[in-house]
């Protein structure tokens, strides 16, 4: 069975000005630890915070098998912008786009070699620097700008964030990694939802540790 938050939707939506969503599609994974995760954020403009409205973790290794449930979940919240992982999600992203329209559904692909934090490939997706995006999202969390439900409800997504660790390669480059046995899918679903919020409000400036300052797409 899928793992999901069970918030009081009426209470949870109070003060929300905009809803966005992120989807990290399962790639199967050699260890079977990879899962599809949907994370739905609501923008609380008064308090300047992204609030977790709901999430769902699907154990299936085939994201297309869960597409009906995912679309129904998204329809319940009617997000203004949805960002899906392009790495494993070309087909399911296309199916989500069919339901919500190309103006609301965007693909993002991580890159470890990108020279920019964020760029459009000119065809069908944004390409982002993986380390830079994780750095920026974790800074966002550290600043207290994300609100979560009680720990008992959000335990699994929090565990996924804590499974990520920083490492320096032999060439001296900082990267984020996780054990193949310890998933980090919820981290990326949250990050993609955060990117959907930034995209919707056109706040595409990022702190880039590699360049020593803030850079825009």
CSV table of C-alpha atoms in Angstrom, one decimal:
chain,number,residue,atom,x,y,z
A,1,UNK,CA,0.0,0.0,0.0
A,2,UNK,CA,1.0,3.6,-0.6
A,3,UNK,CA,2.1,5.8,2.4
A,4,UNK,CA,0.2,9.1,2.6
A,5,UNK,CA,-0.4,12.0,5.0
A,6,UNK,CA,-3.9,12.3,6.3
A,7,UNK,CA,-4.4,16.0,6.9
A,8,UNK,CA,-7.6,17.8,7.7
A,9,UNK,CA,-8.0,19.4,4.2
A,10,UNK,CA,-10.3,22.2,5.4
A,11,UNK,CA,-7.9,23.2,8.2
A,12,UNK,CA,-4.8,22.6,6.1
A,13,UNK,CA,-6.0,24.9,3.2
A,14,UNK,CA,-6.7,27.8,5.4
A,15,UNK,CA,-4.6,30.8,4.3
A,16,UNK,CA,-3.2,29.0,1.2
A,17,UNK,CA,-2.9,31.3,-1.8
A,18,UNK,CA,-1.5,28.8,-4.3
A,19,UNK,CA,-1.0,25.1,-4.6
A,20,UNK,CA,2.0,23.4,-6.3
A,21,UNK,CA,3.2,19.8,-6.6
A,22,UNK,CA,6.3,17.8,-7.3
A,23,UNK,CA,6.6,14.3,-8.5
A,24,UNK,CA,9.7,12.1,-8.4
A,25,UNK,CA,9.1,9.0,-10.6
A,26,UNK,CA,10.4,5.6,-9.7
A,27,UNK,CA,13.3,4.4,-11.8
A,28,UNK,CA,13.0,0.8,-10.5
A,29,UNK,CA,16.4,0.9,-8.8
A,30,UNK,CA,18.7,-2.1,-8.5
A,31,UNK,CA,17.9,-2.5,-4.8
A,32,UNK,CA,14.2,-1.9,-5.2
A,33,UNK,CA,14.4,1.1,-3.0
A,34,UNK,CA,13.3,3.6,-5.7
A,35,UNK,CA,9.7,4.7,-5.3
A,36,UNK,CA,7.3,7.2,-7.0
A,37,UNK,CA,6.5,10.1,-4.6
A,38,UNK,CA,4.1,13.0,-5.0
A,39,UNK,CA,4.4,16.0,-2.6
A,40,UNK,CA,1.8,18.8,-2.6
A,41,UNK,CA,2.7,22.2,-1.2
A,42,UNK,CA,0.5,25.2,-0.4
A,43,UNK,CA,1.9,28.7,-0.4
A,44,UNK,CA,0.9,30.6,2.7
A,45,UNK,CA,1.7,34.1,1.6
A,46,UNK,CA,0.9,35.7,5.0
A,47,UNK,CA,3.5,33.6,6.8
A,48,UNK,CA,5.8,33.3,3.7
A,49,UNK,CA,5.9,29.6,4.0
A,50,UNK,CA,5.4,26.5,1.9
A,51,UNK,CA,3.1,24.2,3.8
A,52,UNK,CA,2.8,20.5,3.2
A,53,UNK,CA,-0.8,19.7,2.2
A,54,UNK,CA,-0.3,16.1,1.4
A,55,UNK,CA,2.1,13.5,0.0
A,56,UNK,CA,2.0,10.0,-1.2
A,57,UNK,CA,4.7,7.3,-1.6
A,58,UNK,CA,4.0,4.6,-4.0
A,59,UNK,CA,5.9,1.3,-3.6
A,60,UNK,CA,5.4,0.2,-7.2
A,61,UNK,CA,8.4,0.2,-9.4
A,62,UNK,CA,6.2,1.1,-12.4
A,63,UNK,CA,5.0,4.7,-12.1
A,64,UNK,CA,2.4,4.2,-15.0
A,65,UNK,CA,0.6,1.7,-12.8
A,66,UNK,CA,-0.1,4.4,-10.3
A,67,UNK,CA,-1.0,7.2,-12.7
A,68,UNK,CA,-4.8,7.1,-12.1
A,69,UNK,CA,-4.3,7.5,-8.3
A,70,UNK,CA,-1.7,10.2,-8.8
A,71,UNK,CA,-3.9,12.2,-11.2
A,72,UNK,CA,-6.9,11.9,-8.8
A,73,UNK,CA,-4.8,13.1,-5.9
A,74,UNK,CA,-3.6,16.1,-7.9
A,75,UNK,CA,-7.1,16.9,-9.1
A,76,UNK,CA,-8.2,17.1,-5.5
A,77,UNK,CA,-5.8,20.0,-4.9
A,78,UNK,CA,-5.8,21.6,-8.4
A,79,UNK,CA,-2.2,22.7,-8.4
A,80,UNK,CA,-1.3,25.8,-10.4
A,81,UNK,CA,2.1,24.3,-11.3
A,82,UNK,CA,3.4,20.7,-11.3
A,83,UNK,CA,7.1,19.8,-11.8
A,84,UNK,CA,7.9,16.1,-12.6
A,85,UNK,CA,11.3,14.4,-12.8
A,86,UNK,CA,12.3,14.1,-16.4
A,87,UNK,CA,14.9,11.5,-15.8
A,88,UNK,CA,12.5,8.6,-15.4
A,89,UNK,CA,9.3,10.3,-16.1
A,90,UNK,CA,8.8,11.2,-19.8
A,91,UNK,CA,5.8,8.9,-20.3
A,92,UNK,CA,4.0,9.6,-16.9
A,93,UNK,CA,4.8,13.3,-17.2
A,94,UNK,CA,3.1,13.3,-20.6
A,95,UNK,CA,0.1,11.6,-19.1
A,96,UNK,CA,-0.2,14.2,-16.3
A,97,UNK,CA,0.2,16.9,-18.9
A,98,UNK,CA,-2.7,15.5,-20.8
A,99,UNK,CA,-4.9,16.1,-17.8
A,100,UNK,CA,-3.7,19.4,-16.5
A,101,UNK,CA,-2.3,21.1,-19.7
A,102,UNK,CA,1.2,22.0,-20.9
A,103,UNK,CA,1.0,25.4,-19.2
A,104,UNK,CA,0.8,23.8,-15.7
A,105,UNK,CA,3.1,20.7,-16.1
A,106,UNK,CA,6.9,21.0,-16.5
A,107,UNK,CA,9.8,18.5,-16.6
A,108,UNK,CA,13.0,19.0,-14.8
A,109,UNK,CA,16.1,16.9,-15.3
A,110,UNK,CA,19.1,16.9,-12.9
A,111,UNK,CA,22.6,17.3,-14.4
A,112,UNK,CA,26.0,16.9,-12.7
A,113,UNK,CA,27.8,18.7,-15.5
A,114,UNK,CA,25.6,21.7,-16.1
A,115,UNK,CA,27.3,25.1,-16.2
A,116,UNK,CA,24.2,26.9,-15.1
A,117,UNK,CA,22.0,26.3,-12.0
A,118,UNK,CA,18.9,26.3,-14.3
A,119,UNK,CA,18.4,26.4,-18.0
A,120,UNK,CA,15.8,25.4,-20.7
A,121,UNK,CA,16.9,22.8,-23.2
A,122,UNK,CA,15.0,24.4,-26.0
A,123,UNK,CA,12.7,21.4,-26.4
A,124,UNK,CA,10.8,19.9,-23.5
A,125,UNK,CA,12.5,20.4,-20.1
A,126,UNK,CA,14.6,22.4,-17.8
A,127,UNK,CA,18.0,21.1,-16.9
A,128,UNK,CA,19.3,22.0,-13.5
A,129,UNK,CA,22.5,21.4,-11.5
A,130,UNK,CA,21.6,18.7,-9.0
A,131,UNK,CA,24.0,19.8,-6.3
A,132,UNK,CA,23.0,23.5,-6.6
A,133,UNK,CA,19.3,22.6,-6.4
A,134,UNK,CA,19.7,20.4,-3.3
A,135,UNK,CA,21.9,23.1,-1.7
A,136,UNK,CA,19.2,25.7,-2.3
A,137,UNK,CA,16.3,23.6,-1.1
A,138,UNK,CA,18.1,22.6,2.1
A,139,UNK,CA,18.9,26.3,2.7
A,140,UNK,CA,15.2,27.0,2.3
A,141,UNK,CA,14.4,24.3,4.9
A,142,UNK,CA,17.1,25.6,7.3
A,143,UNK,CA,15.5,29.1,7.0
A,144,UNK,CA,12.3,27.6,8.4
A,145,UNK,CA,10.3,28.4,5.2
A,146,UNK,CA,8.7,25.0,4.9
A,147,UNK,CA,5.9,23.8,7.3
A,148,UNK,CA,5.2,20.1,7.9
A,149,UNK,CA,2.4,18.2,9.7
A,150,UNK,CA,3.2,16.3,12.9
A,151,UNK,CA,6.2,14.0,12.7
A,152,UNK,CA,4.1,10.9,12.9
A,153,UNK,CA,2.5,11.8,9.6
A,154,UNK,CA,5.7,13.0,7.8
A,155,UNK,CA,8.2,10.5,9.2
A,156,UNK,CA,8.9,8.8,5.9
A,157,UNK,CA,9.6,12.0,3.9
A,158,UNK,CA,11.8,13.3,6.7
A,159,UNK,CA,13.8,10.1,6.7
A,160,UNK,CA,14.4,10.5,3.0
A,161,UNK,CA,15.8,13.9,3.5
A,162,UNK,CA,18.1,12.6,6.2
A,163,UNK,CA,19.3,9.7,4.0
A,164,UNK,CA,21.1,12.3,1.8
A,165,UNK,CA,24.7,13.1,2.7
A,166,UNK,CA,27.4,15.4,1.3
A,167,UNK,CA,30.5,14.0,-0.3
A,168,UNK,CA,33.6,15.5,-2.1
A,169,UNK,CA,34.7,13.6,-5.2
A,170,UNK,CA,38.4,13.0,-6.1
A,171,UNK,CA,38.3,16.0,-8.4
A,172,UNK,CA,37.2,18.2,-5.4
A,173,UNK,CA,33.6,18.6,-6.4
A,174,UNK,CA,30.9,18.6,-3.8
A,175,UNK,CA,28.0,16.2,-4.5
A,176,UNK,CA,25.0,14.8,-2.6
A,177,UNK,CA,24.6,11.1,-2.4
A,178,UNK,CA,22.6,8.4,-0.6
A,179,UNK,CA,22.9,4.7,0.0
A,180,UNK,CA,21.2,2.6,-2.6
A,181,UNK,CA,19.4,0.8,0.2
A,182,UNK,CA,18.1,4.1,1.7
A,183,UNK,CA,15.8,6.0,-0.6
A,184,UNK,CA,15.7,9.8,-1.1
A,185,UNK,CA,12.7,10.0,-3.4
A,186,UNK,CA,10.7,12.2,-1.0
A,187,UNK,CA,13.4,14.7,-0.9
A,188,UNK,CA,13.3,15.1,-4.7
A,189,UNK,CA,9.5,15.2,-4.8
A,190,UNK,CA,9.6,18.0,-2.3
A,191,UNK,CA,12.4,19.8,-4.2
A,192,UNK,CA,10.4,19.5,-7.5
A,193,UNK,CA,7.4,21.0,-5.7
A,194,UNK,CA,9.5,23.8,-4.4
A,195,UNK,CA,10.8,24.4,-8.0
A,196,UNK,CA,7.2,24.5,-9.2
A,197,UNK,CA,6.5,27.3,-6.6
A,198,UNK,CA,9.6,29.2,-7.8
A,199,UNK,CA,8.6,28.7,-11.5
A,200,UNK,CA,5.0,29.8,-10.9
A,201,UNK,CA,6.1,33.0,-9.1
A,202,UNK,CA,9.1,33.5,-11.5
A,203,UNK,CA,11.6,33.5,-8.6
A,204,UNK,CA,14.4,31.8,-10.6
A,205,UNK,CA,17.4,33.1,-8.7
A,206,UNK,CA,19.6,30.5,-6.9
A,207,UNK,CA,22.6,30.6,-4.7
A,208,UNK,CA,25.4,28.8,-6.6
A,209,UNK,CA,28.2,27.7,-4.3
A,210,UNK,CA,30.3,26.9,-7.3
A,211,UNK,CA,30.3,30.4,-8.5
A,212,UNK,CA,30.4,32.0,-5.1
A,213,UNK,CA,27.2,34.0,-5.4
A,214,UNK,CA,23.6,34.2,-6.7
A,215,UNK,CA,22.9,33.3,-10.3
A,216,UNK,CA,19.8,33.4,-12.4
A,217,UNK,CA,18.7,31.2,-15.3
